[in-house]
Amino acid sequence: MAQIIDGRGLADKLQARLAEKTAKLKEETGRVPGLAVLVVGNDPASQIYVRNKERSALAVGFRSKVDRLPEATGQEELLALIETYNQNPDWHGILVQLPLPAHIDEEAVLAAINPDKDVDGFHPMNMGRLWSGHPVMVPSTPAGIMEMFHEYNVELEGKRAVVIGRSNIVGKPMAQLLLAKNATVTLTHSRTHHLAEIAKKADILIVAIGRGHFVSREFVKEGAVVIDVGMNRDENGRLIGDVKFDEVAEIASLITPVPKGVGPMTITMLMEQTYQAFKRSLKK
Ligand code: GUN
């Protein structure tokens, strides 16, 4: 039976540490990190994520502002608002919640954020820095997974890591972070042939495909470390991961639950990046 990774517990520990660091910097500088979150429209999942981000920001002692914009907000209006935060030195992190409504060009919006304030790490400049081996801002979900590996002493060097899912938010940056730790990385996706067979070779299996209970025991090698990034609803509205937890936990050595696994760590890393952006701004 696998050991269960306590993402909630690790997140609480790291956030408590971050709150202390923030209080100390406030004493020294009279200032605190500021995180501005922009959300367009009424996507219910986005509303929950944004509320949790605001709650965490306030809990660690940051300034927090959420702009909830109507679905009909025009692209130019959104870009203009981003520019006001780019220019304002009181805001160190700017985050535009995704997905955006279809009439807004996501690429243009992400590219409009000052890369120094891009706490999601989605700006092409920050993606390029990561892929060239000089990361500054790193997407929070894969960064949180790396923290879990560190906390649970998961050795990555030389290991075979398989990532299922190639999104810009999770799969691609995850592959790069694993590579930087000298894992041998295979980046797979929904069109990969013989996916179960490939996944079954993994020492470390990271699943971010966005399909509830997609990964069964046939995908998992005995003793593998299994990380489940999925956040899906089953037919009863219950939150489920991309992995069939009960059967995979029988053969994995270490596994994340859903909820209380990857999710809380994502928010924690977002706060950490905001704190780091603030610290870099003090040096300028
Ligand atoms: N939508 C789903 N995940 C994320 C995330 O990490 N950041 C933003 N901005 N939007 C998201």
Coordinates of C-alpha atoms and ligand atoms in Angstrom, one line a residue:
M1 CA 0.0 0.0 0.0
A2 CA 1.4 3.4 -1.0
Q3 CA 2.3 6.2 1.4
I4 CA -0.1 9.1 0.7
I5 CA 1.5 12.5 0.1
D6 CA -0.1 15.1 2.3
G7 CA -0.3 18.1 0.0
R8 CA -2.6 20.0 2.4
G9 CA -0.2 19.5 5.3
L10 CA 2.9 20.5 3.3
A11 CA 1.1 23.6 1.9
D12 CA 0.1 24.7 5.4
K13 CA 3.7 24.3 6.6
L14 CA 5.1 26.3 3.7
Q15 CA 2.4 29.0 4.0
A16 CA 3.1 29.4 7.7
R17 CA 6.8 29.9 6.9
L18 CA 5.9 32.3 4.1
A19 CA 3.8 34.3 6.6
E20 CA 6.7 34.6 8.9
K21 CA 9.1 35.8 6.1
T22 CA 6.5 38.3 5.0
A23 CA 6.0 39.7 8.5
K24 CA 9.8 40.1 8.8
L25 CA 10.1 41.9 5.5
K26 CA 7.3 44.2 6.5
E27 CA 9.2 45.1 9.6
E28 CA 12.3 45.8 7.6
T29 CA 10.8 47.6 4.7
G30 CA 7.3 48.7 5.7
R31 CA 5.9 47.0 2.6
V32 CA 4.3 43.7 1.8
P33 CA 3.9 41.7 -1.5
G34 CA 0.8 42.6 -3.5
L35 CA -1.1 40.1 -5.7
A36 CA -3.6 41.3 -8.3
V37 CA -6.0 38.7 -9.8
L38 CA -8.1 39.4 -12.8
V39 CA -11.0 37.1 -13.7
V40 CA -13.3 37.5 -16.7
G41 CA -16.8 35.9 -16.8
N42 CA -18.6 33.5 -14.5
D43 CA -16.9 30.1 -14.9
P44 CA -17.8 28.4 -11.6
A45 CA -14.4 26.6 -11.2
S46 CA -12.5 29.9 -11.8
Q47 CA -14.6 31.7 -9.2
I48 CA -13.6 29.1 -6.6
Y49 CA -9.9 29.1 -7.6
V50 CA -9.8 32.9 -7.4
R51 CA -11.5 33.0 -4.1
N52 CA -9.0 30.5 -2.7
K53 CA -6.1 32.6 -4.1
E54 CA -7.4 35.7 -2.4
R55 CA -7.9 33.9 0.8
S56 CA -4.4 32.5 0.8
A57 CA -2.8 35.8 -0.1
L58 CA -4.5 37.5 2.8
A59 CA -3.6 34.7 5.1
V60 CA 0.1 35.0 4.5
G61 CA -0.1 38.8 4.9
F62 CA -0.1 40.0 1.3
R63 CA -2.2 42.8 -0.2
S64 CA -4.7 41.2 -2.4
K65 CA -7.1 42.5 -5.1
V66 CA -9.5 40.6 -7.3
D67 CA -11.0 42.3 -10.3
R68 CA -14.1 40.4 -11.3
L69 CA -14.9 41.5 -14.8
P70 CA -18.1 40.8 -16.8
E71 CA -18.1 38.1 -19.5
A72 CA -18.6 40.9 -22.1
T73 CA -15.3 42.7 -21.2
G74 CA -13.5 43.6 -24.4
Q75 CA -9.9 42.6 -25.0
E76 CA -8.7 46.2 -25.2
E77 CA -10.3 47.0 -21.8
L78 CA -8.6 43.9 -20.2
L79 CA -5.2 44.9 -21.8
A80 CA -5.5 48.4 -20.5
L81 CA -6.3 47.2 -17.0
I82 CA -3.2 44.9 -17.1
E83 CA -1.1 47.8 -18.1
T84 CA -2.2 49.8 -15.0
Y85 CA -1.0 47.0 -12.8
N86 CA 2.2 46.7 -14.8
Q87 CA 2.9 50.4 -14.1
N88 CA 1.9 50.3 -10.4
P89 CA 4.8 49.5 -8.1
D90 CA 2.4 48.4 -5.3
W91 CA 1.5 45.2 -7.2
H92 CA 4.2 42.6 -7.6
G93 CA 2.2 39.8 -9.0
I94 CA -0.4 39.9 -11.7
L95 CA -2.5 36.9 -12.6
V96 CA -5.2 36.5 -15.2
Q97 CA -7.3 33.5 -14.4
L98 CA -7.8 31.1 -17.3
P99 CA -9.8 30.1 -19.3
L100 CA -10.8 33.5 -20.8
P101 CA -14.0 34.0 -22.8
A102 CA -13.7 32.9 -26.4
H103 CA -13.7 36.5 -27.8
I104 CA -10.4 37.3 -25.9
D105 CA -7.1 36.3 -27.3
E106 CA -5.3 34.4 -24.5
E107 CA -1.9 34.7 -26.0
A108 CA -2.1 38.4 -26.4
V109 CA -3.3 38.8 -22.8
L110 CA -0.5 36.6 -21.3
A111 CA 2.1 38.5 -23.4
A112 CA 0.8 41.8 -22.1
I113 CA 1.8 41.0 -18.4
N114 CA 5.1 42.5 -17.3
P115 CA 7.3 39.3 -17.2
D116 CA 8.7 40.5 -13.8
K117 CA 5.1 40.4 -12.4
D118 CA 4.0 37.2 -14.2
V119 CA 3.6 35.0 -11.1
D120 CA 1.9 32.3 -13.2
G121 CA 5.0 32.0 -15.4
F122 CA 2.9 31.9 -18.5
H123 CA 4.5 34.8 -20.4
P124 CA 6.6 33.6 -23.4
M125 CA 9.6 35.2 -21.8
N126 CA 9.2 33.1 -18.7
M127 CA 8.4 30.0 -20.6
G128 CA 11.6 30.5 -22.7
R129 CA 13.7 31.1 -19.6
L130 CA 12.4 27.8 -18.2
W131 CA 13.1 25.9 -21.3
S132 CA 16.6 27.4 -21.7
G133 CA 17.5 26.3 -18.2
H134 CA 17.3 29.7 -16.5
P135 CA 13.9 29.8 -14.8
V136 CA 12.7 33.0 -13.0
M137 CA 8.9 32.5 -12.7
V138 CA 7.7 28.9 -12.9
P139 CA 4.1 27.7 -13.3
S140 CA 2.8 26.9 -9.8
T141 CA 1.4 23.4 -10.3
P142 CA 4.6 21.8 -11.5
A143 CA 6.6 23.9 -9.0
G144 CA 4.4 22.5 -6.2
I145 CA 5.0 19.0 -7.4
M146 CA 8.8 19.5 -7.3
E147 CA 8.4 20.7 -3.7
M148 CA 6.5 17.5 -2.9
F149 CA 9.4 15.4 -4.4
H150 CA 11.8 17.4 -2.2
E151 CA 9.8 16.9 1.0
Y152 CA 9.3 13.2 0.4
N153 CA 12.9 12.6 -0.7
V154 CA 11.9 11.4 -4.1
E155 CA 15.2 10.9 -6.1
L156 CA 14.8 12.1 -9.7
E157 CA 18.3 11.8 -11.1
G158 CA 18.5 9.1 -13.8
K159 CA 14.9 8.0 -13.1
R160 CA 12.3 7.4 -15.8
A161 CA 9.6 10.1 -15.5
V162 CA 6.4 9.9 -17.7
V163 CA 4.2 13.0 -17.9
I164 CA 0.6 12.5 -19.3
G165 CA -0.7 15.8 -20.6
R166 CA 1.1 18.5 -22.5
S167 CA -0.6 21.7 -21.4
N168 CA 1.4 24.9 -21.1
I169 CA 0.2 25.2 -17.5
V170 CA 1.2 21.7 -16.3
G171 CA 2.6 19.1 -18.7
K172 CA 5.2 21.1 -20.6
P173 CA 6.8 23.0 -17.6
M174 CA 6.6 19.8 -15.6
A175 CA 8.7 18.0 -18.2
Q176 CA 11.3 20.7 -18.1
L177 CA 11.6 20.8 -14.3
L178 CA 12.1 17.1 -14.2
L179 CA 14.7 17.3 -17.0
A180 CA 16.5 20.0 -15.0
K181 CA 16.8 17.4 -12.1
N182 CA 18.3 14.9 -14.5
A183 CA 15.3 12.6 -14.9
T184 CA 14.7 10.9 -18.3
V185 CA 11.4 12.4 -19.3
T186 CA 8.7 11.2 -21.7
L187 CA 6.0 13.7 -22.4
T188 CA 2.8 11.9 -23.5
H189 CA -0.7 13.0 -24.3
S190 CA -4.2 11.9 -25.4
R191 CA -3.0 10.9 -28.9
T192 CA 0.0 8.8 -27.7
H193 CA -0.1 5.2 -28.9
H194 CA 0.3 2.5 -26.3
L195 CA 0.0 5.0 -23.5
A196 CA -0.5 2.5 -20.7
E197 CA 2.5 0.5 -21.8
I198 CA 4.7 3.6 -21.8
A199 CA 3.3 4.8 -18.4
K200 CA 4.0 1.4 -16.9
K201 CA 7.7 1.9 -17.4
A202 CA 7.7 5.1 -15.3
D203 CA 9.4 5.4 -11.9
I204 CA 7.6 8.7 -11.6
L205 CA 4.2 9.1 -13.2
I206 CA 2.6 12.5 -13.4
V207 CA -1.0 12.6 -14.7
A208 CA -2.5 15.9 -16.0
I209 CA -4.8 14.8 -18.8
G210 CA -8.0 16.2 -17.3
R211 CA -10.1 13.0 -17.6
G212 CA -11.6 11.6 -14.4
H213 CA -10.3 8.2 -13.4
F214 CA -8.3 7.8 -16.6
V215 CA -5.3 6.0 -15.1
S216 CA -6.0 2.5 -13.9
R217 CA -3.6 0.0 -12.4
E218 CA -2.6 -1.1 -15.9
F219 CA -0.7 2.2 -16.3
V220 CA 1.4 1.8 -13.1
K221 CA 4.6 0.0 -12.3
E222 CA 4.9 -1.6 -8.9
G223 CA 6.5 0.9 -6.6
A224 CA 6.1 3.9 -8.8
V225 CA 5.5 7.4 -7.5
V226 CA 2.1 8.7 -8.8
I227 CA 1.1 12.4 -8.9
D228 CA -2.5 13.2 -9.8
V229 CA -3.1 16.7 -11.1
G230 CA -6.7 16.0 -12.1
M231 CA -9.7 18.0 -10.8
N232 CA -12.8 16.5 -12.3
R233 CA -16.4 16.1 -11.2
D234 CA -18.0 12.7 -11.3
E235 CA -21.7 12.2 -12.1
N236 CA -22.6 13.0 -8.5
G237 CA -20.6 16.3 -8.5
R238 CA -17.8 14.8 -6.4
L239 CA -14.3 16.0 -7.0
I240 CA -12.2 13.2 -8.5
G241 CA -8.6 13.0 -9.9
D242 CA -7.3 11.6 -13.2
V243 CA -6.1 8.5 -11.4
K244 CA -8.2 5.6 -10.0
F245 CA -6.8 6.2 -6.5
D246 CA -8.0 3.1 -4.7
E247 CA -6.5 0.5 -7.1
V248 CA -3.4 2.5 -8.0
A249 CA -2.6 3.1 -4.3
E250 CA -2.3 -0.7 -3.9
I251 CA 0.8 -0.8 -6.2
A252 CA 2.4 2.6 -6.0
S253 CA 5.0 3.5 -3.4
L254 CA 3.8 7.1 -3.0
I255 CA 0.7 8.8 -4.3
T256 CA -1.2 12.1 -4.1
P257 CA -4.9 12.2 -3.2
V258 CA -7.5 14.4 -4.8
P259 CA -8.5 16.6 -3.0
K260 CA -5.7 17.7 -0.6
G261 CA -2.9 16.7 -2.9
V262 CA -1.5 18.9 -5.7
G263 CA -4.2 21.6 -5.4
P264 CA -3.1 23.2 -2.1
M265 CA 0.5 23.2 -3.3
T266 CA -0.4 25.1 -6.4
I267 CA -1.7 28.0 -4.5
T268 CA 1.2 27.9 -2.1
M269 CA 3.7 28.2 -4.9
L270 CA 1.8 31.1 -6.4
M271 CA 2.2 32.9 -3.1
E272 CA 5.9 32.0 -3.0
Q273 CA 6.5 33.4 -6.5
T274 CA 4.7 36.6 -5.5
Y275 CA 6.9 36.9 -2.5
Q276 CA 10.0 36.3 -4.7
A277 CA 8.8 38.9 -7.2
F278 CA 8.4 41.4 -4.4
K279 CA 11.9 40.7 -3.1
R280 CA 13.4 41.2 -6.6
S281 CA 11.5 44.5 -6.9
L282 CA 13.2 45.7 -3.7
K283 CA 16.6 45.3 -5.3
K284 CA 15.7 47.5 -8.3
Ligands
GUN1 N1 -6.6 28.0 -14.7 C1 -6.3 26.8 -14.3 N2 -5.1 26.7 -13.7 C2 -4.6 28.0 -13.7 C3 -3.5 28.6 -13.2 O1 -2.6 28.0 -12.6 N3 -3.4 29.9 -13.4 C4 -4.3 30.6 -14.0 N4 -4.1 31.9 -14.2 N5 -5.4 30.1 -14.5 C5 -5.6 28.8 -14.4

